[in-house]
Amino acid sequence: MNTTTATVTAAPAPTPAIQKEREAFYGRADTQSLAPLWTRLKSLVPAAPTPAGVAHRWAYAEVRPYVLESAAHISAAEAERRVLILENPGLKGSSQITNSLYAGLQLIMPGELAPAHRHTQSALRFIIEGSGAFTAVDGEKTPMQPGDFVITPSWTWHHHAHEGAAGTDAPMIWLDGLDIPIVALFNSTFREDHAQDAAAVTRPVGDALARYGSGLLPVGYRHRSLNSPVFNYPWARTRDALHALTLAGAPDAHAGHLMRYVNPIDGGWAMPTMATMIRLLPAGFATLPYRSSDSMVFVVVEGSGALRVGEQHFALHPHDVLVVPGWMAHTLHASSDLVLFSYSDRVAQEKLGFFREQRG
Ligand code: GTQ
């Protein structure tokens, strides 16, 4: 029904003659690179987010063989980064998992090195399986262990290597999350290859965690990065914190026991463009519906259960990766204690003032 007020009256539909004149005008305006807003206003400025991409699950049991097979086709050195991109089936050809973010599964085999480079995109790593590999970021090596959340800040040199012996040690697989589409939106992409395969390592292993991630800070320390100075949040600590929470009280009805990875300098998010969180849903717990304006990527860390997005139902098993487009209400159900890592562009939306969420 059309709304009629003192100032807003529904316009009568244009006659074919008027419509023809308008089309002719649009054609002439186009020669001056001009276009009418009024034919596009509702789609340019919709009442609520229009779905970008689809909800989807990459079942780890199904995609793992492909990730491993990639090693038969190309080395980490030749590929530079041997990654299978998790491309949203609703965003084919975009290399995007959401409207604003990228995801991929990276594989490094024992003895391999992925050479040092740097770029303006920020990367997060969530370690899925394996042992014996490290990433070196801005002069510090950190071993990667399943469940660790690792940050590669914008424009920091980084390389990855597996120190295990070929044939005896396990391959290492992790999820890469990058803000490639955000940086592309601003067309501010820069990259540089390091002169050496491995950039210089100047600090001992564990240095950043000891200095900045122990509830302490060096006196007089001046922080100069937009990222947390802690660049590996080890799973052992995260798991202990989550399980302590289960003893302390009831989970949030819409989210479970939900925690965010924090920058110890200012209490903000750990990264400037990607918000990272971890949650635990106790066995038998089901959340009430929740939606937010950020499209979310989930990784199942432990346990099993289900994710419902509208009419869609996805069973959840360890290491599955899922995407929920923004503003789609969803619920989670835990069959066993269920731990989920997630990342989204929420931190960027909050800074720019348009993040929204709705419970129920
Ligand atoms: O490890 O530096 O998945 O530069 C995509 C681009 C990983 C990386 C990706 C990258 C990297």
CSV table of N, CA and C and ligand atoms in Angstrom, one decimal, residues 80-81 83 85 102-106 114-115 117 119 123 125 152 158 160 174 176-178 180 191, ligand 1:
chain,number,residue,atom,x,y,z
A,80,GLU,N,54.5,-20.4,-3.9
A,80,GLU,CA,54.7,-19.3,-2.9
A,80,GLU,C,53.8,-19.5,-1.7
A,81,ARG,N,52.5,-19.6,-1.9
A,81,ARG,CA,51.6,-20.1,-0.8
A,81,ARG,C,50.7,-21.2,-1.4
A,83,VAL,N,47.7,-22.9,-1.3
A,83,VAL,CA,46.4,-22.7,-0.6
A,83,VAL,C,45.3,-23.1,-1.6
A,85,ILE,N,41.6,-21.9,-2.1
A,85,ILE,CA,40.8,-20.9,-1.6
A,85,ILE,C,39.4,-21.4,-1.3
A,102,TYR,N,38.4,-13.0,2.7
A,102,TYR,CA,38.9,-14.1,2.0
A,102,TYR,C,39.2,-15.3,3.0
A,103,ALA,N,39.2,-16.5,2.5
A,103,ALA,CA,39.6,-17.6,3.3
A,103,ALA,C,40.2,-18.7,2.5
A,104,GLY,N,41.2,-19.4,3.0
A,104,GLY,CA,41.8,-20.5,2.3
A,104,GLY,C,42.4,-21.5,3.2
A,105,LEU,N,42.7,-22.7,2.7
A,105,LEU,CA,43.3,-23.7,3.5
A,105,LEU,C,44.7,-23.9,3.0
A,106,GLN,N,45.7,-23.6,3.8
A,106,GLN,CA,47.1,-23.7,3.4
A,106,GLN,C,47.8,-24.9,3.9
A,114,ALA,N,57.7,-21.7,2.7
A,114,ALA,CA,56.9,-20.8,1.9
A,114,ALA,C,57.6,-19.4,2.0
A,115,PRO,N,58.2,-18.9,0.9
A,115,PRO,CA,59.2,-17.8,1.1
A,115,PRO,C,58.6,-16.5,1.6
A,117,HIS,N,57.5,-12.8,2.2
A,117,HIS,CA,57.0,-11.6,1.5
A,117,HIS,C,56.2,-10.7,2.5
A,119,HIS,N,52.7,-7.8,2.6
A,119,HIS,CA,51.6,-7.1,1.8
A,119,HIS,C,50.8,-6.3,2.8
A,123,ALA,N,46.6,-10.9,7.7
A,123,ALA,CA,46.2,-12.3,7.6
A,123,ALA,C,46.1,-12.8,9.1
A,125,ARG,N,45.7,-16.7,11.0
A,125,ARG,CA,45.8,-18.1,10.7
A,125,ARG,C,45.1,-18.8,11.9
A,152,THR,N,49.2,-12.2,11.3
A,152,THR,CA,50.3,-11.6,10.4
A,152,THR,C,49.8,-10.2,10.1
A,158,HIS,N,56.8,-12.1,6.4
A,158,HIS,CA,56.5,-13.4,7.0
A,158,HIS,C,56.8,-14.5,6.1
A,160,HIS,N,56.7,-19.1,6.1
A,160,HIS,CA,56.3,-20.3,6.9
A,160,HIS,C,57.2,-21.4,6.5
A,174,TRP,N,46.4,-25.1,7.9
A,174,TRP,CA,45.8,-24.1,8.6
A,174,TRP,C,44.8,-23.3,7.8
A,176,ASP,N,43.7,-19.8,6.5
A,176,ASP,CA,44.1,-18.4,6.3
A,176,ASP,C,42.8,-17.5,6.2
A,177,GLY,N,42.8,-16.4,7.0
A,177,GLY,CA,41.7,-15.4,6.8
A,177,GLY,C,42.4,-14.1,6.5
A,178,LEU,N,42.1,-13.5,5.3
A,178,LEU,CA,42.7,-12.2,5.0
A,178,LEU,C,41.6,-11.2,4.6
A,180,ILE,N,41.6,-9.3,2.1
A,180,ILE,CA,41.9,-8.9,0.7
A,180,ILE,C,40.8,-8.1,0.0
A,191,ARG,N,52.5,-5.1,-2.4
A,191,ARG,CA,53.2,-6.4,-1.9
A,191,ARG,C,54.7,-6.3,-2.3
B,1,GTQ,O1,50.4,-16.9,3.9
B,1,GTQ,O2,51.1,-14.9,3.2
B,1,GTQ,O3,46.0,-17.6,1.9
B,1,GTQ,O4,49.9,-13.9,1.1
B,1,GTQ,C1,46.8,-15.7,0.7
B,1,GTQ,C2,47.8,-14.8,0.5
B,1,GTQ,C3,48.1,-16.8,2.4
B,1,GTQ,C4,50.3,-15.9,3.2
B,1,GTQ,C5,47.0,-16.7,1.7
B,1,GTQ,C6,48.9,-14.8,1.3
B,1,GTQ,C7,49.1,-15.8,2.3
